PDB file of C-alpha atoms and ligand atoms in Angstrom:
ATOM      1  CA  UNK A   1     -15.328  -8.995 -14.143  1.00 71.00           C
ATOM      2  CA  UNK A   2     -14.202 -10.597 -10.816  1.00 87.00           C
ATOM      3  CA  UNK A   3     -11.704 -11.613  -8.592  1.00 92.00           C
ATOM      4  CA  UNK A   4     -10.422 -14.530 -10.620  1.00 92.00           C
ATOM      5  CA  UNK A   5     -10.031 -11.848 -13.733  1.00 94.00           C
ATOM      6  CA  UNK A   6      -8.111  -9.536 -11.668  1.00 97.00           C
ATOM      7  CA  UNK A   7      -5.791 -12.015 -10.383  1.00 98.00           C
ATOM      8  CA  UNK A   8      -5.135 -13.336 -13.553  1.00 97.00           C
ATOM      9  CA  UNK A   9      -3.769 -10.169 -15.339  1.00 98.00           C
ATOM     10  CA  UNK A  10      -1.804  -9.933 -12.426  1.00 98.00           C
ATOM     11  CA  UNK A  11       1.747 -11.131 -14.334  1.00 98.00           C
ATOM     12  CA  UNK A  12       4.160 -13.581 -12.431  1.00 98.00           C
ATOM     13  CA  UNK A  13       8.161 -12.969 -12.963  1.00 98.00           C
ATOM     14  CA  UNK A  14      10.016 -15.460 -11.518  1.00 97.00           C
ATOM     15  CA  UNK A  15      13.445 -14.277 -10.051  1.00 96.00           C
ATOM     16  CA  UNK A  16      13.016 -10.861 -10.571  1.00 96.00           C
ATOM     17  CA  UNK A  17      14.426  -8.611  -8.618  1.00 94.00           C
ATOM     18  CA  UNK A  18      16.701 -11.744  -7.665  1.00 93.00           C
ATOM     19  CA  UNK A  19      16.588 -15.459  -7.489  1.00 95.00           C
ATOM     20  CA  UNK A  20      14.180 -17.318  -5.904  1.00 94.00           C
ATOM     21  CA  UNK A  21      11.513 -13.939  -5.521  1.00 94.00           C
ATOM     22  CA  UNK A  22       8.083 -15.020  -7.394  1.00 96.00           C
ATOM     23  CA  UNK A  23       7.296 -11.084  -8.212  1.00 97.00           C
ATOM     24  CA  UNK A  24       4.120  -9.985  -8.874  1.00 98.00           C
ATOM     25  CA  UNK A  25       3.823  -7.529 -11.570  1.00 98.00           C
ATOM     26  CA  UNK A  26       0.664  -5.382 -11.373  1.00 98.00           C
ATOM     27  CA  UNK A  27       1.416  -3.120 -14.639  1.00 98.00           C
ATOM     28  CA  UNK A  28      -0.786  -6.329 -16.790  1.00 98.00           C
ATOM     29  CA  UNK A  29      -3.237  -5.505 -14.706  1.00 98.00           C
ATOM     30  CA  UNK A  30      -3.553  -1.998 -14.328  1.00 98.00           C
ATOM     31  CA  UNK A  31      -3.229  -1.227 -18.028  1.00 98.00           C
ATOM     32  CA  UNK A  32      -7.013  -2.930 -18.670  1.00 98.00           C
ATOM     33  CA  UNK A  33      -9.752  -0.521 -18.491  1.00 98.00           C
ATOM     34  CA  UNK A  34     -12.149  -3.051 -16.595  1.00 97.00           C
ATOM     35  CA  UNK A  35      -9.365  -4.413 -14.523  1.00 98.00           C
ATOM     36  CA  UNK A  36      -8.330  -1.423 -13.327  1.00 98.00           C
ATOM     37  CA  UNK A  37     -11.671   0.196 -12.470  1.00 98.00           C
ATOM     38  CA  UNK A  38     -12.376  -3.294 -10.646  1.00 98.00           C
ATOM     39  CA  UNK A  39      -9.748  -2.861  -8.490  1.00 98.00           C
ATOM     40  CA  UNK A  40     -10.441   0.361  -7.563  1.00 98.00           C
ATOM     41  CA  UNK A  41     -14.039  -0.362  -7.288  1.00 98.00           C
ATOM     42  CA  UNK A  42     -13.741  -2.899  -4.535  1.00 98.00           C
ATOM     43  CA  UNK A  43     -11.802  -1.241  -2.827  1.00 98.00           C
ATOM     44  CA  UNK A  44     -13.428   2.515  -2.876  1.00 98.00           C
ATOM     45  CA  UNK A  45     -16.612   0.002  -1.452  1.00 98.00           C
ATOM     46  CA  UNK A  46     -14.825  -1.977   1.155  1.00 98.00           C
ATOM     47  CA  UNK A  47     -13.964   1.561   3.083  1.00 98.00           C
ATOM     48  CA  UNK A  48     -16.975   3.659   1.245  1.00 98.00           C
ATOM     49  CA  UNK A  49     -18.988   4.039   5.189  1.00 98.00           C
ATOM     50  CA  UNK A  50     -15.426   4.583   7.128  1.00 98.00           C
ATOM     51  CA  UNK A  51     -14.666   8.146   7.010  1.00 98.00           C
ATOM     52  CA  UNK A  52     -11.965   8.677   5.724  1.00 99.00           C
ATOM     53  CA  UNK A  53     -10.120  11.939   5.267  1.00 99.00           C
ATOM     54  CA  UNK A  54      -6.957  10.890   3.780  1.00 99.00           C
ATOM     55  CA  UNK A  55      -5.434   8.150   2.183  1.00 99.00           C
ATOM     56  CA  UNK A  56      -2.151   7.553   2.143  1.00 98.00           C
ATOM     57  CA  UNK A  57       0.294   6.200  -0.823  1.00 98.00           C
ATOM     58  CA  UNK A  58       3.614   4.120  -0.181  1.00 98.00           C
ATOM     59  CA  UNK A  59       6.078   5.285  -2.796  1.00 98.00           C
ATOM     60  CA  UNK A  60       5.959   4.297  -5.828  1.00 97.00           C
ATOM     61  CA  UNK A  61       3.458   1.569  -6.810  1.00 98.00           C
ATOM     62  CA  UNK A  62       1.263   2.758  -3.573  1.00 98.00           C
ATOM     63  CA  UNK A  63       0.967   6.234  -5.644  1.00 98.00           C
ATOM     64  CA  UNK A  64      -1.078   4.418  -8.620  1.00 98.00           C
ATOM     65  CA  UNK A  65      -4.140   3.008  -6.339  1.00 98.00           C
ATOM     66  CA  UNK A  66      -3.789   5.904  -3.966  1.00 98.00           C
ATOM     67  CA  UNK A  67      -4.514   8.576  -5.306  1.00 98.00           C
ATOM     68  CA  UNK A  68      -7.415   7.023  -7.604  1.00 98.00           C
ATOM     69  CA  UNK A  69      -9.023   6.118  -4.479  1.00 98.00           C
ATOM     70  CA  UNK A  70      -8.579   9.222  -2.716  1.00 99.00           C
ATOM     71  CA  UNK A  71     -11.019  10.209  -5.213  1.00 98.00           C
ATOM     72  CA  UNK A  72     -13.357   8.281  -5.531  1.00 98.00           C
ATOM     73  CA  UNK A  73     -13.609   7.947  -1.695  1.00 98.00           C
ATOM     74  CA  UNK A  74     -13.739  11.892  -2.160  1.00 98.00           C
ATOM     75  CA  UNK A  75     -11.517  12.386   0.404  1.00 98.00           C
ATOM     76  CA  UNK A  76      -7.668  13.839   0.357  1.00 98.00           C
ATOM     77  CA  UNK A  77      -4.111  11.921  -1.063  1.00 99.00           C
ATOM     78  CA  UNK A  78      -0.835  12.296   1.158  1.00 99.00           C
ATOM     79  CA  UNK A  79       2.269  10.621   0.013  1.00 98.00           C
ATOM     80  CA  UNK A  80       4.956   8.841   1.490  1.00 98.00           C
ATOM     81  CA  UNK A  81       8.214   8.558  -0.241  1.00 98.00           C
ATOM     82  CA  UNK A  82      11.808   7.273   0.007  1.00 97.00           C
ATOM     83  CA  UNK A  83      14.364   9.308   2.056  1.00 97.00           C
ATOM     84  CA  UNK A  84      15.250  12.385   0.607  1.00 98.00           C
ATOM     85  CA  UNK A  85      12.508  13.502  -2.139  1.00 98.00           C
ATOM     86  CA  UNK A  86       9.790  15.274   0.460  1.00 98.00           C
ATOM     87  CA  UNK A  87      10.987  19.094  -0.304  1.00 98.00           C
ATOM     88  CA  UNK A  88      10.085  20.352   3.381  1.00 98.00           C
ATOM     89  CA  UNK A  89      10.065  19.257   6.754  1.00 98.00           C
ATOM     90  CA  UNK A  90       9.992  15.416   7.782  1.00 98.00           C
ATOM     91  CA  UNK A  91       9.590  12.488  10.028  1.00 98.00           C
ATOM     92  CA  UNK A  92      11.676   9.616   9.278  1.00 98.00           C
ATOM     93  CA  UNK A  93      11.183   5.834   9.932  1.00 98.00           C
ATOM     94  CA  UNK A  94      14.067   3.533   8.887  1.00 97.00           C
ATOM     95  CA  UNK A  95      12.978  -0.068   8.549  1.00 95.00           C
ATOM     96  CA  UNK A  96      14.535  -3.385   8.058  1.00 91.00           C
ATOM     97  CA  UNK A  97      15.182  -4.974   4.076  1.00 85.00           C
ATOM     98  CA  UNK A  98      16.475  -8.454   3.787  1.00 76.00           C
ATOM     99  CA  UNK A  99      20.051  -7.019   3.178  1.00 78.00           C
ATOM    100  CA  UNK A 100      20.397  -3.444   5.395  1.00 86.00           C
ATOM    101  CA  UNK A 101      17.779  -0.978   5.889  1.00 93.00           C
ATOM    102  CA  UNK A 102      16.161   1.772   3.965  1.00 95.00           C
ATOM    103  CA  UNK A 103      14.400   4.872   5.231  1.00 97.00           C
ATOM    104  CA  UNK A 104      10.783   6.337   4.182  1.00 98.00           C
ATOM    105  CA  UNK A 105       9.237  10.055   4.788  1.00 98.00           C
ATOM    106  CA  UNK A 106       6.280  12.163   5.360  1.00 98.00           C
ATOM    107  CA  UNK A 107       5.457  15.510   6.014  1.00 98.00           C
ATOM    108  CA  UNK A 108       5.541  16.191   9.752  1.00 98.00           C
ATOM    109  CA  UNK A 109       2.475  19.025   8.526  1.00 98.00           C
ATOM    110  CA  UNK A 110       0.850  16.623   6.574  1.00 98.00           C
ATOM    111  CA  UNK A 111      -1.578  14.896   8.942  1.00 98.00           C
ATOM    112  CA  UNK A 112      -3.613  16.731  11.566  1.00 98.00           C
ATOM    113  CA  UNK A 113      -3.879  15.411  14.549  1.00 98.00           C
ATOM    114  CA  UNK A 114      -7.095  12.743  14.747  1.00 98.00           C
ATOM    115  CA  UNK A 115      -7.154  12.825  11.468  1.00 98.00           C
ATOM    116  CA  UNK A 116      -8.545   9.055   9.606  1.00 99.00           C
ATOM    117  CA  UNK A 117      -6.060   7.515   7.562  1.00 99.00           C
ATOM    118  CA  UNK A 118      -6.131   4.402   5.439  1.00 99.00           C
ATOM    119  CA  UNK A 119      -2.638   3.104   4.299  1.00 99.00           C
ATOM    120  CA  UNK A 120      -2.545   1.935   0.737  1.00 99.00           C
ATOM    121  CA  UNK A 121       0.378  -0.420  -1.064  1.00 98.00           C
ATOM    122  CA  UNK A 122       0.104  -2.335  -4.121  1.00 98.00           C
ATOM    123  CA  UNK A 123       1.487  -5.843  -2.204  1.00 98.00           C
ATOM    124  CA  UNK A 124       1.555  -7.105   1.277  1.00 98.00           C
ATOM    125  CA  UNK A 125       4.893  -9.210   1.757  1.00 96.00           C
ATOM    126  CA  UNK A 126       6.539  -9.249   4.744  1.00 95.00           C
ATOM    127  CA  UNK A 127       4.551  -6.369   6.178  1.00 97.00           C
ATOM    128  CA  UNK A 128       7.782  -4.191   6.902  1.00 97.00           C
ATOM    129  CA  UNK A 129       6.783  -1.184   4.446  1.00 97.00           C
ATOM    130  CA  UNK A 130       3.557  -0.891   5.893  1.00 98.00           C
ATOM    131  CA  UNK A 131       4.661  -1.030   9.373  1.00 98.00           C
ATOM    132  CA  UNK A 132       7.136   1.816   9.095  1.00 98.00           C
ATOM    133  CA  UNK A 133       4.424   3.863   7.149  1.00 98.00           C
ATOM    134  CA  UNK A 134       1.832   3.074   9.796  1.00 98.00           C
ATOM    135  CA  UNK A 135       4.589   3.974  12.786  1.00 98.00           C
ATOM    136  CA  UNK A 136       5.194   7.338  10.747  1.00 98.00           C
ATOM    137  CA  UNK A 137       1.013   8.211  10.969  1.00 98.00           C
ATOM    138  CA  UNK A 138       1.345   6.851  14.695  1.00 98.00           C
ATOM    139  CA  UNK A 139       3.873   9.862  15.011  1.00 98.00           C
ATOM    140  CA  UNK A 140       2.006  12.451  13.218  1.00 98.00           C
ATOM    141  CA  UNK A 141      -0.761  11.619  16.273  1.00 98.00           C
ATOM    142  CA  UNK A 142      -3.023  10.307  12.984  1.00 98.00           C
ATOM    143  CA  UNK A 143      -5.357   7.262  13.710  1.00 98.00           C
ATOM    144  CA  UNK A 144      -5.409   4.067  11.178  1.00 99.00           C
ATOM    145  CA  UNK A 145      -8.354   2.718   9.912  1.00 99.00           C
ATOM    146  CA  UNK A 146      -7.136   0.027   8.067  1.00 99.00           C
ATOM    147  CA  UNK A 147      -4.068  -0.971   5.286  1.00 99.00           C
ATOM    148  CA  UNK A 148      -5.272  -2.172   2.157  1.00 99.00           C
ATOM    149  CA  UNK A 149      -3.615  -3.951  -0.598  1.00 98.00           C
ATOM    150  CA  UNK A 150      -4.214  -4.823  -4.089  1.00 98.00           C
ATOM    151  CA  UNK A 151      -1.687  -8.134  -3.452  1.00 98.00           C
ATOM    152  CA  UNK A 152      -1.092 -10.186  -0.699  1.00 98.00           C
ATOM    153  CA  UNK A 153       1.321 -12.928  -0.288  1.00 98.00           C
ATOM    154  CA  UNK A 154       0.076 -14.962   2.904  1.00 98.00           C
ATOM    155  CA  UNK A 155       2.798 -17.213   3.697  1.00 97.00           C
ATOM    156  CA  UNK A 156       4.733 -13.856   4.800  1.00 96.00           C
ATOM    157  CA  UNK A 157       2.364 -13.542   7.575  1.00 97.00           C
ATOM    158  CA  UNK A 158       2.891  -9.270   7.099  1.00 98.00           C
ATOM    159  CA  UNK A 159      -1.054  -9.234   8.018  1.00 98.00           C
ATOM    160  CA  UNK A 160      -0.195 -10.468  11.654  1.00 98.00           C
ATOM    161  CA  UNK A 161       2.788  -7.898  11.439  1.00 98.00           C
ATOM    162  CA  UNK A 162      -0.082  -5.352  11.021  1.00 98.00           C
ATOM    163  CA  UNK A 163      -2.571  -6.548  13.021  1.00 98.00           C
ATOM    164  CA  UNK A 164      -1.085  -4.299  16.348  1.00 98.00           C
ATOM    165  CA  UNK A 165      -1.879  -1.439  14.340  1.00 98.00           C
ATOM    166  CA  UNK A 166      -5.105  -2.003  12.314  1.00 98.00           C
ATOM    167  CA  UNK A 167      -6.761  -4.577  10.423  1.00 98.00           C
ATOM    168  CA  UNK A 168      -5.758  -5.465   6.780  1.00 99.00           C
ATOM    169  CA  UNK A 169      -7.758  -5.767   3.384  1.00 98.00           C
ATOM    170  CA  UNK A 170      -6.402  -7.154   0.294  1.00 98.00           C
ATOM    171  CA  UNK A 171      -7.840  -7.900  -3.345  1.00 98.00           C
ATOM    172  CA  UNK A 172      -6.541 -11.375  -3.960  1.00 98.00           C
ATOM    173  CA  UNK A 173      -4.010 -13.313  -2.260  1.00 97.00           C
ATOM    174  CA  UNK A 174      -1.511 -15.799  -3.339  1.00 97.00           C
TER     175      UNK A 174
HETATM  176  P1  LIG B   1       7.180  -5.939   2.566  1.00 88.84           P
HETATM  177  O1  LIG B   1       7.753  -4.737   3.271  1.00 88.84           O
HETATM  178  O2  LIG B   1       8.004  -7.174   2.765  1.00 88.84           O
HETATM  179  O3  LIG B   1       5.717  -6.147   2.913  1.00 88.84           O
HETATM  180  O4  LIG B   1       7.265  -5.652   0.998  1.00 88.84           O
HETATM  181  C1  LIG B   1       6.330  -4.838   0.402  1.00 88.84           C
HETATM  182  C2  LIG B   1       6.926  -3.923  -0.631  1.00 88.84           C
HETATM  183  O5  LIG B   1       7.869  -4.581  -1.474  1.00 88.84           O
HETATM  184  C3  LIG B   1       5.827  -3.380  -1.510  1.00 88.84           C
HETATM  185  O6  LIG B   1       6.086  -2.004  -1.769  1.00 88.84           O
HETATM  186  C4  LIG B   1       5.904  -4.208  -2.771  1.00 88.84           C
HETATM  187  O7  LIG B   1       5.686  -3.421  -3.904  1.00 88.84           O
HETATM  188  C5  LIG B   1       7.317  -4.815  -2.770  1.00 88.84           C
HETATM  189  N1  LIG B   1       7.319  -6.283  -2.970  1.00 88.84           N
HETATM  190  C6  LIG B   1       7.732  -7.202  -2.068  1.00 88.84           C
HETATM  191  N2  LIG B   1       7.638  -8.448  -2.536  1.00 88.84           N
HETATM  192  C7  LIG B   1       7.128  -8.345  -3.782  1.00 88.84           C
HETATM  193  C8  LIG B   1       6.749  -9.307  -4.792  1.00 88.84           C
HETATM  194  N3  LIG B   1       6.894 -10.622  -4.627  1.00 88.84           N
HETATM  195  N4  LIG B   1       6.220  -8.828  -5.945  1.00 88.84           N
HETATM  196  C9  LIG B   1       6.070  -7.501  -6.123  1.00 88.84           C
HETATM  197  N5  LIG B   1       6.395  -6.560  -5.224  1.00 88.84           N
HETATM  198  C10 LIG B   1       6.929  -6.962  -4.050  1.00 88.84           C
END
């Protein structure tokens, strides 16, 4: 198993969710046994030595690395999810889309103070997601450790988006 594998079960579907978008479908990859504990292997050992205590999911496709490396990095899972579904008390961050904005939510209990996060996404585009995430752990008074990404699409330059906040890791690139 290696990079090259993983990237190749990674399935390309051109024009979806609209025309011209070169969409990277991760459900090829993740339903292979070996692909999927490959994944999840680099990445538990790229952060294995940094302490962790929680790490955090971006709704939806965040949810299926998250919380599979929340335990194998034995430390705890927080969610962050589109506006409305947290059942108790939130901080909101709206953020920019290509066509109007959309809004995502955490917990305002869910993070102590101090606390170690590392933000986790299946894909790294424009960077916009993860910013809003990491400016909702900024409010919570939580400190970043890094964003990691199964995906990343480098022309979008969302790394350099990122960088003000914390450094980036990603499992391929395209
Ligand atoms: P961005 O905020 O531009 O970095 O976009 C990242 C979010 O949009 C992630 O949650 C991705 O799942 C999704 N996304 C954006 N572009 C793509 C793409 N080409 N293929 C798959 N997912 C994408």
């Amino acid at each position: 198993m290696s990079i090259e594998n993983i990237k190749s079960s990674i399935r390309n579907v051109p024009d979806f969710p609209k025309k011209g978008i070169q969409f990277k479908d991760i459900t090829t990859a993740v339903k292979k046994t070996e692909v999927l504990q490959e994944i999840l292997e680099v990445m538990a050992t790229q952060f294995a030595n940094s302490k962790i205590d929680y790490v955090i999911g971006i709704e939806s496709r965040g949810f299926i690395f998250g919380s599979a490396l929340a335990y194998l990095l034995k430390c705890g899972f927080v969610p962050v999810r589109k506006s409305g579904k947290l059942p108790a008390k939130v901080i909101s961050e709206e953020y920019s889309l290509e066509y109007g904005t959309d809004k995502l939510e955490i917990h305002e209990d869910a993070l102590e103070k101090g606390v170690r996060v590392l933000i986790v996404d299946d894909l790294l585009a424009t960077g916009g997601t993860a910013e809003a995430v990491a400016k909702l752990v900024k409010k919570c008074g939580a400190e970043i450790i890094s964003f990691a990404f199964v995906v990343e699409l480098k022309d979008l330059s969302g790394r350099e988006k990122l960088a003000k906040y914390a450094d980036t890791y990603s499992v391929v690139e395209y």
